[in-house]
């Protein structure tokens, strides 16, 4: 496609914005259509923090993409003029047989990144917030960190605006024509040379043919204030990923501008992304159970917020990034890994736009 051509991007989450960033760098004229404000508070991307890391356990295909994703993040930070990444190790806790740690180490060695076993005594001394029951191994891994999405989205919108991207807020796209690169908003049809559908958990409304492949999944997170005597330890803490207790629970320490957060990586595979976003007792039951079993003094933590968020999941956890019809591309990069890989996914989508000619 010649570079003066026009591309419409549907969705101003991180995947839509990163695709817009990749397209603008290639010289395309880009317009972003977003059903809410920009950025949209209920998008999957809008949160205080997201984990990034090179190690991906047994999911080596994700690990393969991470060096390039890290490189692109640095390029993006240079463009927006702010490095919204706090590099800090991630500690993996193993509580019984579990392939994830050894598989992660294989990739870290491959990438030349550091890791080390911590003695259980060291874990108990340094991380008084963690209960040691059933812990068999703890490994600290490098090449990981915390991305700050709200700041990234905001600065990216400002940057793209300065590069000439047109934003349409409250522009709920009701219909698309992927063969002719047309979309409809409020009864008006708009036409471009190509459409990119980056609609997150709402993707099935525009592409119902993805039903059964990309499934919206309601996920809960808890924002917490720890007991006073643990506050200093949490402030200094790395990222924790607990692979035990019949769950995979992640814990992100409070950093400037963010709160302590816990969530898990068990997909509910149900829910409507337009449902209320205050997490219910039922949504939070697993996290509350985890906290009681794995965090010392959990009954003395204050819950600051119970938030429900949606992403799409696929059976294999693969992303759906591919052509649709003759003049459209879908970017449904989710399954709980979609933020860290968004600059990579945006490049992949932009290459497909190029290839569409
Ligand atoms: C609780 C939770 C924890 C997570 N943790 C991590 C993590 O640690 N690391 C990581 O890498 N990833 C993580 N993720 C996943 C990551 O946040 C998502 O994969 C990513 O943000 C998805 O971005 P997106 O742009 O595809 O979708 P979204 O951010 O949801 O953006 C889609 C946008 O499209 C708009 N839209 C939808 N339909 C229309 C329409 N018809 N017309 C106009 N606009 C429309 C929506 O309003 C929305 O703003 C997590 C997700 C959740 C929910």
PDB file of N, CA, C and O and ligand atoms in Angstrom, residues 10-17 33-37 39-40 42-47 49-53 56 147 171-174 198-203 205-206 217 219-221 250 252 261 264 307-311 319 331-342, ligand 1:
ATOM      1  N   UNK A  10      -9.832   0.800  14.952  1.00  0.00           N
ATOM      2  CA  UNK A  10     -10.986   0.768  15.867  1.00  0.00           C
ATOM      3  C   UNK A  10     -10.493   0.303  17.229  1.00  0.00           C
ATOM      4  O   UNK A  10     -10.040  -0.837  17.393  1.00  0.00           O
ATOM      5  N   UNK A  11     -10.555   1.201  18.216  1.00  0.00           N
ATOM      6  CA  UNK A  11     -10.114   0.888  19.580  1.00  0.00           C
ATOM      7  C   UNK A  11      -8.834   1.626  19.931  1.00  0.00           C
ATOM      8  O   UNK A  11      -7.830   1.526  19.232  1.00  0.00           O
ATOM      9  N   UNK A  12      -8.901   2.383  21.041  1.00  0.00           N
ATOM     10  CA  UNK A  12      -7.726   3.151  21.506  1.00  0.00           C
ATOM     11  C   UNK A  12      -7.128   2.523  22.754  1.00  0.00           C
ATOM     12  O   UNK A  12      -6.651   3.228  23.647  1.00  0.00           O
ATOM     13  N   UNK A  13      -7.166   1.192  22.832  1.00  0.00           N
ATOM     14  CA  UNK A  13      -6.407   0.497  23.879  1.00  0.00           C
ATOM     15  C   UNK A  13      -4.953   0.429  23.433  1.00  0.00           C
ATOM     16  O   UNK A  13      -4.576   1.000  22.392  1.00  0.00           O
ATOM     17  N   UNK A  14      -4.136  -0.289  24.173  1.00  0.00           N
ATOM     18  CA  UNK A  14      -2.708  -0.293  23.854  1.00  0.00           C
ATOM     19  C   UNK A  14      -2.442  -0.916  22.486  1.00  0.00           C
ATOM     20  O   UNK A  14      -1.529  -0.475  21.763  1.00  0.00           O
ATOM     21  N   UNK A  15      -3.250  -1.903  22.079  1.00  0.00           N
ATOM     22  CA  UNK A  15      -2.984  -2.515  20.774  1.00  0.00           C
ATOM     23  C   UNK A  15      -3.378  -1.596  19.618  1.00  0.00           C
ATOM     24  O   UNK A  15      -2.648  -1.512  18.622  1.00  0.00           O
ATOM     25  N   UNK A  16      -4.507  -0.884  19.769  1.00  0.00           N
ATOM     26  CA  UNK A  16      -4.881   0.083  18.733  1.00  0.00           C
ATOM     27  C   UNK A  16      -3.856   1.203  18.651  1.00  0.00           C
ATOM     28  O   UNK A  16      -3.429   1.598  17.553  1.00  0.00           O
ATOM     29  N   UNK A  17      -3.430   1.705  19.816  1.00  0.00           N
ATOM     30  CA  UNK A  17      -2.483   2.831  19.810  1.00  0.00           C
ATOM     31  C   UNK A  17      -1.112   2.398  19.291  1.00  0.00           C
ATOM     32  O   UNK A  17      -0.458   3.144  18.558  1.00  0.00           O
ATOM     33  N   UNK A  33     -10.835   5.354  16.071  1.00  0.00           N
ATOM     34  CA  UNK A  33     -12.235   5.454  16.511  1.00  0.00           C
ATOM     35  C   UNK A  33     -12.378   4.707  17.833  1.00  0.00           C
ATOM     36  O   UNK A  33     -12.055   3.521  17.920  1.00  0.00           O
ATOM     37  N   UNK A  34     -12.877   5.393  18.859  1.00  0.00           N
ATOM     38  CA  UNK A  34     -12.971   4.807  20.193  1.00  0.00           C
ATOM     39  C   UNK A  34     -14.363   5.078  20.763  1.00  0.00           C
ATOM     40  O   UNK A  34     -14.817   6.221  20.773  1.00  0.00           O
ATOM     41  N   UNK A  35     -15.006   4.032  21.256  1.00  0.00           N
ATOM     42  CA  UNK A  35     -16.395   4.177  21.730  1.00  0.00           C
ATOM     43  C   UNK A  35     -16.491   4.990  23.027  1.00  0.00           C
ATOM     44  O   UNK A  35     -17.542   5.527  23.364  1.00  0.00           O
ATOM     45  N   UNK A  36     -15.399   5.088  23.784  1.00  0.00           N
ATOM     46  CA  UNK A  36     -15.402   5.857  25.032  1.00  0.00           C
ATOM     47  C   UNK A  36     -14.505   7.067  24.911  1.00  0.00           C
ATOM     48  O   UNK A  36     -14.227   7.562  23.820  1.00  0.00           O
ATOM     49  N   UNK A  37     -14.029   7.536  26.076  1.00  0.00           N
ATOM     50  CA  UNK A  37     -13.023   8.590  26.075  1.00  0.00           C
ATOM     51  C   UNK A  37     -11.681   7.986  25.663  1.00  0.00           C
ATOM     52  O   UNK A  37     -11.539   6.764  25.569  1.00  0.00           O
ATOM     53  N   UNK A  39      -7.664   7.928  26.672  1.00  0.00           N
ATOM     54  CA  UNK A  39      -7.964   6.500  26.730  1.00  0.00           C
ATOM     55  C   UNK A  39      -9.265   6.226  27.499  1.00  0.00           C
ATOM     56  O   UNK A  39      -9.733   7.062  28.268  1.00  0.00           O
ATOM     57  N   UNK A  40      -9.780   5.014  27.284  1.00  0.00           N
ATOM     58  CA  UNK A  40     -11.054   4.623  27.881  1.00  0.00           C
ATOM     59  C   UNK A  40     -10.819   3.879  29.196  1.00  0.00           C
ATOM     60  O   UNK A  40     -10.121   2.853  29.219  1.00  0.00           O
ATOM     61  N   UNK A  42     -12.516   1.882  30.875  1.00  0.00           N
ATOM     62  CA  UNK A  42     -12.928   0.474  30.979  1.00  0.00           C
ATOM     63  C   UNK A  42     -12.203  -0.432  29.979  1.00  0.00           C
ATOM     64  O   UNK A  42     -12.504  -1.617  29.882  1.00  0.00           O
ATOM     65  N   UNK A  43     -11.261   0.123  29.260  1.00  0.00           N
ATOM     66  CA  UNK A  43     -10.489  -0.759  28.367  1.00  0.00           C
ATOM     67  C   UNK A  43      -9.616  -1.667  29.224  1.00  0.00           C
ATOM     68  O   UNK A  43      -9.299  -1.367  30.377  1.00  0.00           O
ATOM     69  N   UNK A  44      -9.226  -2.778  28.636  1.00  0.00           N
ATOM     70  CA  UNK A  44      -8.374  -3.735  29.344  1.00  0.00           C
ATOM     71  C   UNK A  44      -7.007  -3.109  29.643  1.00  0.00           C
ATOM     72  O   UNK A  44      -6.331  -3.451  30.611  1.00  0.00           O
ATOM     73  N   UNK A  45      -6.628  -2.165  28.811  1.00  0.00           N
ATOM     74  CA  UNK A  45      -5.293  -1.558  28.932  1.00  0.00           C
ATOM     75  C   UNK A  45      -5.190  -0.555  30.066  1.00  0.00           C
ATOM     76  O   UNK A  45      -4.083  -0.215  30.485  1.00  0.00           O
ATOM     77  N   UNK A  46      -6.323  -0.049  30.545  1.00  0.00           N
ATOM     78  CA  UNK A  46      -6.282   1.078  31.487  1.00  0.00           C
ATOM     79  C   UNK A  46      -6.139   0.565  32.916  1.00  0.00           C
ATOM     80  O   UNK A  46      -7.085   0.119  33.538  1.00  0.00           O
ATOM     81  N   UNK A  47      -4.932   0.605  33.427  1.00  0.00           N
ATOM     82  CA  UNK A  47      -4.704   0.138  34.794  1.00  0.00           C
ATOM     83  C   UNK A  47      -3.404   0.764  35.299  1.00  0.00           C
ATOM     84  O   UNK A  47      -2.684   1.408  34.537  1.00  0.00           O
ATOM     85  N   UNK A  49      -0.702  -0.832  36.640  1.00  0.00           N
ATOM     86  CA  UNK A  49       0.510  -1.522  36.223  1.00  0.00           C
ATOM     87  C   UNK A  49       0.221  -2.795  35.446  1.00  0.00           C
ATOM     88  O   UNK A  49      -0.844  -3.401  35.547  1.00  0.00           O
ATOM     89  N   UNK A  50       1.202  -3.179  34.663  1.00  0.00           N
ATOM     90  CA  UNK A  50       1.192  -4.448  33.936  1.00  0.00           C
ATOM     91  C   UNK A  50       2.597  -5.039  34.034  1.00  0.00           C
ATOM     92  O   UNK A  50       3.590  -4.317  33.956  1.00  0.00           O
ATOM     93  N   UNK A  51       2.634  -6.346  34.166  1.00  0.00           N
ATOM     94  CA  UNK A  51       3.931  -7.033  34.270  1.00  0.00           C
ATOM     95  C   UNK A  51       4.538  -7.195  32.881  1.00  0.00           C
ATOM     96  O   UNK A  51       3.826  -7.497  31.912  1.00  0.00           O
ATOM     97  N   UNK A  52       5.848  -7.027  32.817  1.00  0.00           N
ATOM     98  CA  UNK A  52       6.559  -7.468  31.615  1.00  0.00           C
ATOM     99  C   UNK A  52       7.742  -8.324  32.046  1.00  0.00           C
ATOM    100  O   UNK A  52       8.260  -8.168  33.161  1.00  0.00           O
ATOM    101  N   UNK A  53       8.126  -9.262  31.216  1.00  0.00           N
ATOM    102  CA  UNK A  53       9.253 -10.140  31.542  1.00  0.00           C
ATOM    103  C   UNK A  53       9.653 -10.913  30.290  1.00  0.00           C
ATOM    104  O   UNK A  53       8.865 -11.019  29.345  1.00  0.00           O
ATOM    105  N   UNK A  56       8.810 -16.937  30.177  1.00  0.00           N
ATOM    106  CA  UNK A  56       7.405 -17.282  29.982  1.00  0.00           C
ATOM    107  C   UNK A  56       7.122 -18.748  30.256  1.00  0.00           C
ATOM    108  O   UNK A  56       6.236 -19.335  29.631  1.00  0.00           O
ATOM    109  N   UNK A 147       5.333  -2.153  33.814  1.00  0.00           N
ATOM    110  CA  UNK A 147       4.950  -1.085  32.895  1.00  0.00           C
ATOM    111  C   UNK A 147       3.817  -0.289  33.536  1.00  0.00           C
ATOM    112  O   UNK A 147       2.994  -0.862  34.274  1.00  0.00           O
ATOM    113  N   UNK A 171     -17.047   7.361  19.665  1.00  0.00           N
ATOM    114  CA  UNK A 171     -17.349   6.910  18.302  1.00  0.00           C
ATOM    115  C   UNK A 171     -17.487   5.397  18.322  1.00  0.00           C
ATOM    116  O   UNK A 171     -16.523   4.657  18.116  1.00  0.00           O
ATOM    117  N   UNK A 172     -18.715   4.967  18.649  1.00  0.00           N
ATOM    118  CA  UNK A 172     -18.985   3.530  18.772  1.00  0.00           C
ATOM    119  C   UNK A 172     -19.224   2.958  17.371  1.00  0.00           C
ATOM    120  O   UNK A 172     -20.253   3.238  16.749  1.00  0.00           O
ATOM    121  N   UNK A 173     -18.287   2.185  16.895  1.00  0.00           N
ATOM    122  CA  UNK A 173     -18.415   1.615  15.548  1.00  0.00           C
ATOM    123  C   UNK A 173     -19.449   0.492  15.607  1.00  0.00           C
ATOM    124  O   UNK A 173     -19.265  -0.498  16.327  1.00  0.00           O
ATOM    125  N   UNK A 174     -20.555   0.660  14.872  1.00  0.00           N
ATOM    126  CA  UNK A 174     -21.643  -0.329  14.962  1.00  0.00           C
ATOM    127  C   UNK A 174     -21.513  -1.403  13.897  1.00  0.00           C
ATOM    128  O   UNK A 174     -22.083  -2.480  14.018  1.00  0.00           O
ATOM    129  N   UNK A 198      -9.055  -3.363  16.643  1.00  0.00           N
ATOM    130  CA  UNK A 198      -8.329  -3.619  17.895  1.00  0.00           C
ATOM    131  C   UNK A 198      -9.302  -3.342  19.039  1.00  0.00           C
ATOM    132  O   UNK A 198      -9.071  -2.480  19.882  1.00  0.00           O
ATOM    133  N   UNK A 199     -10.410  -4.077  19.030  1.00  0.00           N
ATOM    134  CA  UNK A 199     -11.544  -3.764  19.902  1.00  0.00           C
ATOM    135  C   UNK A 199     -11.525  -4.519  21.224  1.00  0.00           C
ATOM    136  O   UNK A 199     -12.514  -4.518  21.961  1.00  0.00           O
ATOM    137  N   UNK A 200     -10.417  -5.154  21.562  1.00  0.00           N
ATOM    138  CA  UNK A 200     -10.283  -5.818  22.856  1.00  0.00           C
ATOM    139  C   UNK A 200     -11.391  -6.832  23.083  1.00  0.00           C
ATOM    140  O   UNK A 200     -11.747  -7.619  22.188  1.00  0.00           O
ATOM    141  N   UNK A 201     -11.968  -6.809  24.290  1.00  0.00           N
ATOM    142  CA  UNK A 201     -12.972  -7.807  24.664  1.00  0.00           C
ATOM    143  C   UNK A 201     -14.296  -7.619  23.928  1.00  0.00           C
ATOM    144  O   UNK A 201     -15.197  -8.448  24.041  1.00  0.00           O
ATOM    145  N   UNK A 202     -14.415  -6.525  23.171  1.00  0.00           N
ATOM    146  CA  UNK A 202     -15.647  -6.254  22.418  1.00  0.00           C
ATOM    147  C   UNK A 202     -15.537  -6.759  20.977  1.00  0.00           C
ATOM    148  O   UNK A 202     -16.398  -6.502  20.155  1.00  0.00           O
ATOM    149  N   UNK A 203     -14.473  -7.442  20.658  1.00  0.00           N
ATOM    150  CA  UNK A 203     -14.184  -7.783  19.256  1.00  0.00           C
ATOM    151  C   UNK A 203     -15.295  -8.602  18.593  1.00  0.00           C
ATOM    152  O   UNK A 203     -15.561  -8.454  17.397  1.00  0.00           O
ATOM    153  N   UNK A 205     -18.391  -8.295  18.739  1.00  0.00           N
ATOM    154  CA  UNK A 205     -19.515  -7.494  18.226  1.00  0.00           C
ATOM    155  C   UNK A 205     -19.257  -7.074  16.781  1.00  0.00           C
ATOM    156  O   UNK A 205     -20.189  -6.914  16.010  1.00  0.00           O
ATOM    157  N   UNK A 206     -17.980  -6.897  16.445  1.00  0.00           N
ATOM    158  CA  UNK A 206     -17.652  -6.504  15.071  1.00  0.00           C
ATOM    159  C   UNK A 206     -17.284  -7.711  14.215  1.00  0.00           C
ATOM    160  O   UNK A 206     -17.483  -7.694  13.005  1.00  0.00           O
ATOM    161  N   UNK A 217     -13.326 -12.727  28.867  1.00  0.00           N
ATOM    162  CA  UNK A 217     -13.137 -13.362  30.173  1.00  0.00           C
ATOM    163  C   UNK A 217     -13.080 -12.283  31.250  1.00  0.00           C
ATOM    164  O   UNK A 217     -12.249 -11.372  31.182  1.00  0.00           O
ATOM    165  N   UNK A 219     -12.095 -10.895  34.705  1.00  0.00           N
ATOM    166  CA  UNK A 219     -11.004 -11.171  35.642  1.00  0.00           C
ATOM    167  C   UNK A 219     -11.039 -10.132  36.769  1.00  0.00           C
ATOM    168  O   UNK A 219     -11.282  -8.952  36.497  1.00  0.00           O
ATOM    169  N   UNK A 220     -10.755 -10.576  37.983  1.00  0.00           N
ATOM    170  CA  UNK A 220     -10.783  -9.653  39.128  1.00  0.00           C
ATOM    171  C   UNK A 220      -9.370  -9.330  39.599  1.00  0.00           C
ATOM    172  O   UNK A 220      -8.465 -10.158  39.482  1.00  0.00           O
ATOM    173  N   UNK A 221      -9.195  -8.120  40.086  1.00  0.00           N
ATOM    174  CA  UNK A 221      -7.955  -7.771  40.788  1.00  0.00           C
ATOM    175  C   UNK A 221      -8.338  -7.048  42.079  1.00  0.00           C
ATOM    176  O   UNK A 221      -9.409  -6.443  42.171  1.00  0.00           O
ATOM    177  N   UNK A 250      -0.289 -13.286  40.857  1.00  0.00           N
ATOM    178  CA  UNK A 250       0.787 -12.299  40.765  1.00  0.00           C
ATOM    179  C   UNK A 250       0.527 -11.174  41.758  1.00  0.00           C
ATOM    180  O   UNK A 250      -0.627 -10.874  42.091  1.00  0.00           O
ATOM    181  N   UNK A 252       1.910  -7.203  42.583  1.00  0.00           N
ATOM    182  CA  UNK A 252       2.705  -6.056  42.141  1.00  0.00           C
ATOM    183  C   UNK A 252       2.834  -5.084  43.296  1.00  0.00           C
ATOM    184  O   UNK A 252       1.828  -4.623  43.846  1.00  0.00           O
ATOM    185  N   UNK A 261      -1.189  -4.445  44.224  1.00  0.00           N
ATOM    186  CA  UNK A 261      -2.275  -5.132  43.506  1.00  0.00           C
ATOM    187  C   UNK A 261      -2.011  -6.631  43.455  1.00  0.00           C
ATOM    188  O   UNK A 261      -0.868  -7.058  43.276  1.00  0.00           O
ATOM    189  N   UNK A 264      -4.905 -12.980  39.536  1.00  0.00           N
ATOM    190  CA  UNK A 264      -4.425 -14.312  39.165  1.00  0.00           C
ATOM    191  C   UNK A 264      -4.640 -14.575  37.687  1.00  0.00           C
ATOM    192  O   UNK A 264      -5.245 -13.772  36.969  1.00  0.00           O
ATOM    193  N   UNK A 307     -11.694  -4.636  41.514  1.00  0.00           N
ATOM    194  CA  UNK A 307     -11.947  -4.216  40.131  1.00  0.00           C
ATOM    195  C   UNK A 307     -12.108  -5.420  39.212  1.00  0.00           C
ATOM    196  O   UNK A 307     -11.334  -6.374  39.305  1.00  0.00           O
ATOM    197  N   UNK A 308     -13.092  -5.351  38.341  1.00  0.00           N
ATOM    198  CA  UNK A 308     -13.237  -6.390  37.305  1.00  0.00           C
ATOM    199  C   UNK A 308     -12.791  -5.811  35.969  1.00  0.00           C
ATOM    200  O   UNK A 308     -13.031  -4.642  35.673  1.00  0.00           O
ATOM    201  N   UNK A 309     -12.115  -6.632  35.212  1.00  0.00           N
ATOM    202  CA  UNK A 309     -11.546  -6.205  33.933  1.00  0.00           C
ATOM    203  C   UNK A 309     -11.771  -7.359  32.952  1.00  0.00           C
ATOM    204  O   UNK A 309     -11.921  -8.507  33.378  1.00  0.00           O
ATOM    205  N   UNK A 310     -11.809  -7.042  31.673  1.00  0.00           N
ATOM    206  CA  UNK A 310     -12.052  -8.100  30.671  1.00  0.00           C
ATOM    207  C   UNK A 310     -10.928  -8.178  29.660  1.00  0.00           C
ATOM    208  O   UNK A 310     -10.389  -7.158  29.242  1.00  0.00           O
ATOM    209  N   UNK A 311     -10.596  -9.392  29.266  1.00  0.00           N
ATOM    210  CA  UNK A 311      -9.803  -9.573  28.062  1.00  0.00           C
ATOM    211  C   UNK A 311     -10.340 -10.785  27.334  1.00  0.00           C
ATOM    212  O   UNK A 311     -11.154 -11.534  27.873  1.00  0.00           O
ATOM    213  N   UNK A 319      -2.291 -15.155  20.190  1.00  0.00           N
ATOM    214  CA  UNK A 319      -2.986 -13.940  19.772  1.00  0.00           C
ATOM    215  C   UNK A 319      -3.644 -14.164  18.409  1.00  0.00           C
ATOM    216  O   UNK A 319      -3.172 -14.977  17.621  1.00  0.00           O
ATOM    217  N   UNK A 331      -6.533  -7.330  15.412  1.00  0.00           N
ATOM    218  CA  UNK A 331      -5.466  -7.483  16.413  1.00  0.00           C
ATOM    219  C   UNK A 331      -6.164  -7.785  17.739  1.00  0.00           C
ATOM    220  O   UNK A 331      -6.629  -6.886  18.431  1.00  0.00           O
ATOM    221  N   UNK A 332      -6.298  -9.060  18.055  1.00  0.00           N
ATOM    222  CA  UNK A 332      -6.891  -9.435  19.336  1.00  0.00           C
ATOM    223  C   UNK A 332      -5.796 -10.127  20.125  1.00  0.00           C
ATOM    224  O   UNK A 332      -5.620 -11.326  20.076  1.00  0.00           O
ATOM    225  N   UNK A 333      -4.997  -9.303  20.786  1.00  0.00           N
ATOM    226  CA  UNK A 333      -3.773  -9.791  21.422  1.00  0.00           C
ATOM    227  C   UNK A 333      -3.990  -9.744  22.921  1.00  0.00           C
ATOM    228  O   UNK A 333      -3.778  -8.730  23.550  1.00  0.00           O
ATOM    229  N   UNK A 334      -4.449 -10.856  23.473  1.00  0.00           N
ATOM    230  CA  UNK A 334      -4.890 -10.732  24.856  1.00  0.00           C
ATOM    231  C   UNK A 334      -4.437 -11.890  25.719  1.00  0.00           C
ATOM    232  O   UNK A 334      -3.260 -12.074  25.915  1.00  0.00           O
ATOM    233  N   UNK A 335      -5.368 -12.680  26.214  1.00  0.00           N
ATOM    234  CA  UNK A 335      -5.070 -13.797  27.114  1.00  0.00           C
ATOM    235  C   UNK A 335      -4.180 -13.357  28.279  1.00  0.00           C
ATOM    236  O   UNK A 335      -3.379 -14.131  28.789  1.00  0.00           O
ATOM    237  N   UNK A 336      -4.311 -12.108  28.662  1.00  0.00           N
ATOM    238  CA  UNK A 336      -3.563 -11.634  29.836  1.00  0.00           C
ATOM    239  C   UNK A 336      -2.113 -11.312  29.574  1.00  0.00           C
ATOM    240  O   UNK A 336      -1.374 -10.981  30.492  1.00  0.00           O
ATOM    241  N   UNK A 337      -1.666 -11.373  28.295  1.00  0.00           N
ATOM    242  CA  UNK A 337      -0.264 -11.045  27.997  1.00  0.00           C
ATOM    243  C   UNK A 337      -0.165  -9.876  27.025  1.00  0.00           C
ATOM    244  O   UNK A 337       0.917  -9.548  26.568  1.00  0.00           O
ATOM    245  N   UNK A 338      -1.305  -9.301  26.694  1.00  0.00           N
ATOM    246  CA  UNK A 338      -1.353  -8.395  25.548  1.00  0.00           C
ATOM    247  C   UNK A 338      -0.703  -7.051  25.737  1.00  0.00           C
ATOM    248  O   UNK A 338      -0.426  -6.364  24.757  1.00  0.00           O
ATOM    249  N   UNK A 339      -0.476  -6.624  26.975  1.00  0.00           N
ATOM    250  CA  UNK A 339       0.117  -5.293  27.135  1.00  0.00           C
ATOM    251  C   UNK A 339       1.601  -5.318  26.809  1.00  0.00           C
ATOM    252  O   UNK A 339       2.086  -4.534  26.009  1.00  0.00           O
ATOM    253  N   UNK A 340       2.311  -6.233  27.444  1.00  0.00           N
ATOM    254  CA  UNK A 340       3.774  -6.253  27.263  1.00  0.00           C
ATOM    255  C   UNK A 340       4.173  -6.461  25.816  1.00  0.00           C
ATOM    256  O   UNK A 340       5.222  -6.019  25.382  1.00  0.00           O
ATOM    257  N   UNK A 341       3.305  -7.125  25.063  1.00  0.00           N
ATOM    258  CA  UNK A 341       3.633  -7.437  23.671  1.00  0.00           C
ATOM    259  C   UNK A 341       3.006  -6.464  22.669  1.00  0.00           C
ATOM    260  O   UNK A 341       3.163  -6.643  21.463  1.00  0.00           O
ATOM    261  N   UNK A 342       2.320  -5.427  23.174  1.00  0.00           N
ATOM    262  CA  UNK A 342       1.566  -4.560  22.253  1.00  0.00           C
ATOM    263  C   UNK A 342       2.433  -3.899  21.181  1.00  0.00           C
ATOM    264  O   UNK A 342       2.030  -3.871  20.007  1.00  0.00           O
TER     265      UNK A 342
HETATM  266  C1  LIG B   1      -6.644  -7.905  35.262  1.00  0.00           C
HETATM  267  C2  LIG B   1      -5.727  -7.903  34.082  1.00  0.00           C
HETATM  268  C3  LIG B   1      -4.373  -8.075  34.267  1.00  0.00           C
HETATM  269  C4  LIG B   1      -3.508  -8.088  33.169  1.00  0.00           C
HETATM  270  N1  LIG B   1      -2.175  -8.208  33.382  1.00  0.00           N
HETATM  271  C5  LIG B   1      -1.337  -8.132  32.338  1.00  0.00           C
HETATM  272  C6  LIG B   1       0.068  -8.119  32.553  1.00  0.00           C
HETATM  273  O1  LIG B   1       0.530  -8.160  33.693  1.00  0.00           O
HETATM  274  N2  LIG B   1       0.885  -8.050  31.464  1.00  0.00           N
HETATM  275  C7  LIG B   1       0.395  -7.988  30.192  1.00  0.00           C
HETATM  276  O2  LIG B   1       1.185  -7.951  29.255  1.00  0.00           O
HETATM  277  N3  LIG B   1      -0.930  -7.958  29.968  1.00  0.00           N
HETATM  278  C8  LIG B   1      -1.795  -8.029  31.002  1.00  0.00           C
HETATM  279  N4  LIG B   1      -3.145  -7.975  30.791  1.00  0.00           N
HETATM  280  C9  LIG B   1      -3.647  -7.973  29.422  1.00  0.00           C
HETATM  281  C10 LIG B   1      -3.577  -6.605  28.769  1.00  0.00           C
HETATM  282  O3  LIG B   1      -4.003  -5.604  29.647  1.00  0.00           O
HETATM  283  C11 LIG B   1      -4.455  -6.661  27.540  1.00  0.00           C
HETATM  284  O4  LIG B   1      -4.048  -7.736  26.727  1.00  0.00           O
HETATM  285  C12 LIG B   1      -4.343  -5.408  26.693  1.00  0.00           C
HETATM  286  O5  LIG B   1      -4.483  -4.257  27.486  1.00  0.00           O
HETATM  287  C13 LIG B   1      -5.408  -5.461  25.623  1.00  0.00           C
HETATM  288  O6  LIG B   1      -5.331  -4.273  24.887  1.00  0.00           O
HETATM  289  P1  LIG B   1      -6.310  -4.030  23.668  1.00  0.00           P
HETATM  290  O7  LIG B   1      -5.917  -2.725  23.091  1.00  0.00           O
HETATM  291  O8  LIG B   1      -6.320  -5.218  22.782  1.00  0.00           O
HETATM  292  O9  LIG B   1      -7.760  -3.984  24.312  1.00  0.00           O
HETATM  293  P2  LIG B   1      -8.414  -2.804  25.188  1.00  0.00           P
HETATM  294  O10 LIG B   1      -7.411  -2.142  26.026  1.00  0.00           O
HETATM  295  O11 LIG B   1      -9.606  -3.357  25.854  1.00  0.00           O
HETATM  296  O12 LIG B   1      -8.831  -1.731  24.103  1.00  0.00           O
HETATM  297  C14 LIG B   1      -9.896  -1.969  23.213  1.00  0.00           C
HETATM  298  C15 LIG B   1     -10.585  -0.624  22.963  1.00  0.00           C
HETATM  299  O13 LIG B   1     -11.487  -0.775  21.891  1.00  0.00           O
HETATM  300  C16 LIG B   1     -12.618   0.021  22.160  1.00  0.00           C
HETATM  301  N5  LIG B   1     -13.729  -0.492  21.365  1.00  0.00           N
HETATM  302  C17 LIG B   1     -14.259  -1.739  21.446  1.00  0.00           C
HETATM  303  N6  LIG B   1     -15.251  -1.879  20.547  1.00  0.00           N
HETATM  304  C18 LIG B   1     -15.351  -0.697  19.887  1.00  0.00           C
HETATM  305  C19 LIG B   1     -16.202  -0.224  18.862  1.00  0.00           C
HETATM  306  N7  LIG B   1     -17.152  -1.001  18.303  1.00  0.00           N
HETATM  307  N8  LIG B   1     -16.046   1.053  18.439  1.00  0.00           N
HETATM  308  C20 LIG B   1     -15.085   1.849  18.967  1.00  0.00           C
HETATM  309  N9  LIG B   1     -14.249   1.444  19.959  1.00  0.00           N
HETATM  310  C21 LIG B   1     -14.388   0.184  20.404  1.00  0.00           C
HETATM  311  C22 LIG B   1     -12.814  -0.176  23.652  1.00  0.00           C
HETATM  312  O14 LIG B   1     -13.615   0.857  24.212  1.00  0.00           O
HETATM  313  C23 LIG B   1     -11.386  -0.165  24.160  1.00  0.00           C
HETATM  314  O15 LIG B   1     -10.963   1.126  24.549  1.00  0.00           O
HETATM  315  C24 LIG B   1      -4.027  -7.940  31.866  1.00  0.00           C
HETATM  316  C25 LIG B   1      -5.384  -7.738  31.677  1.00  0.00           C
HETATM  317  C26 LIG B   1      -6.236  -7.696  32.772  1.00  0.00           C
HETATM  318  C27 LIG B   1      -7.701  -7.466  32.529  1.00  0.00           C
END
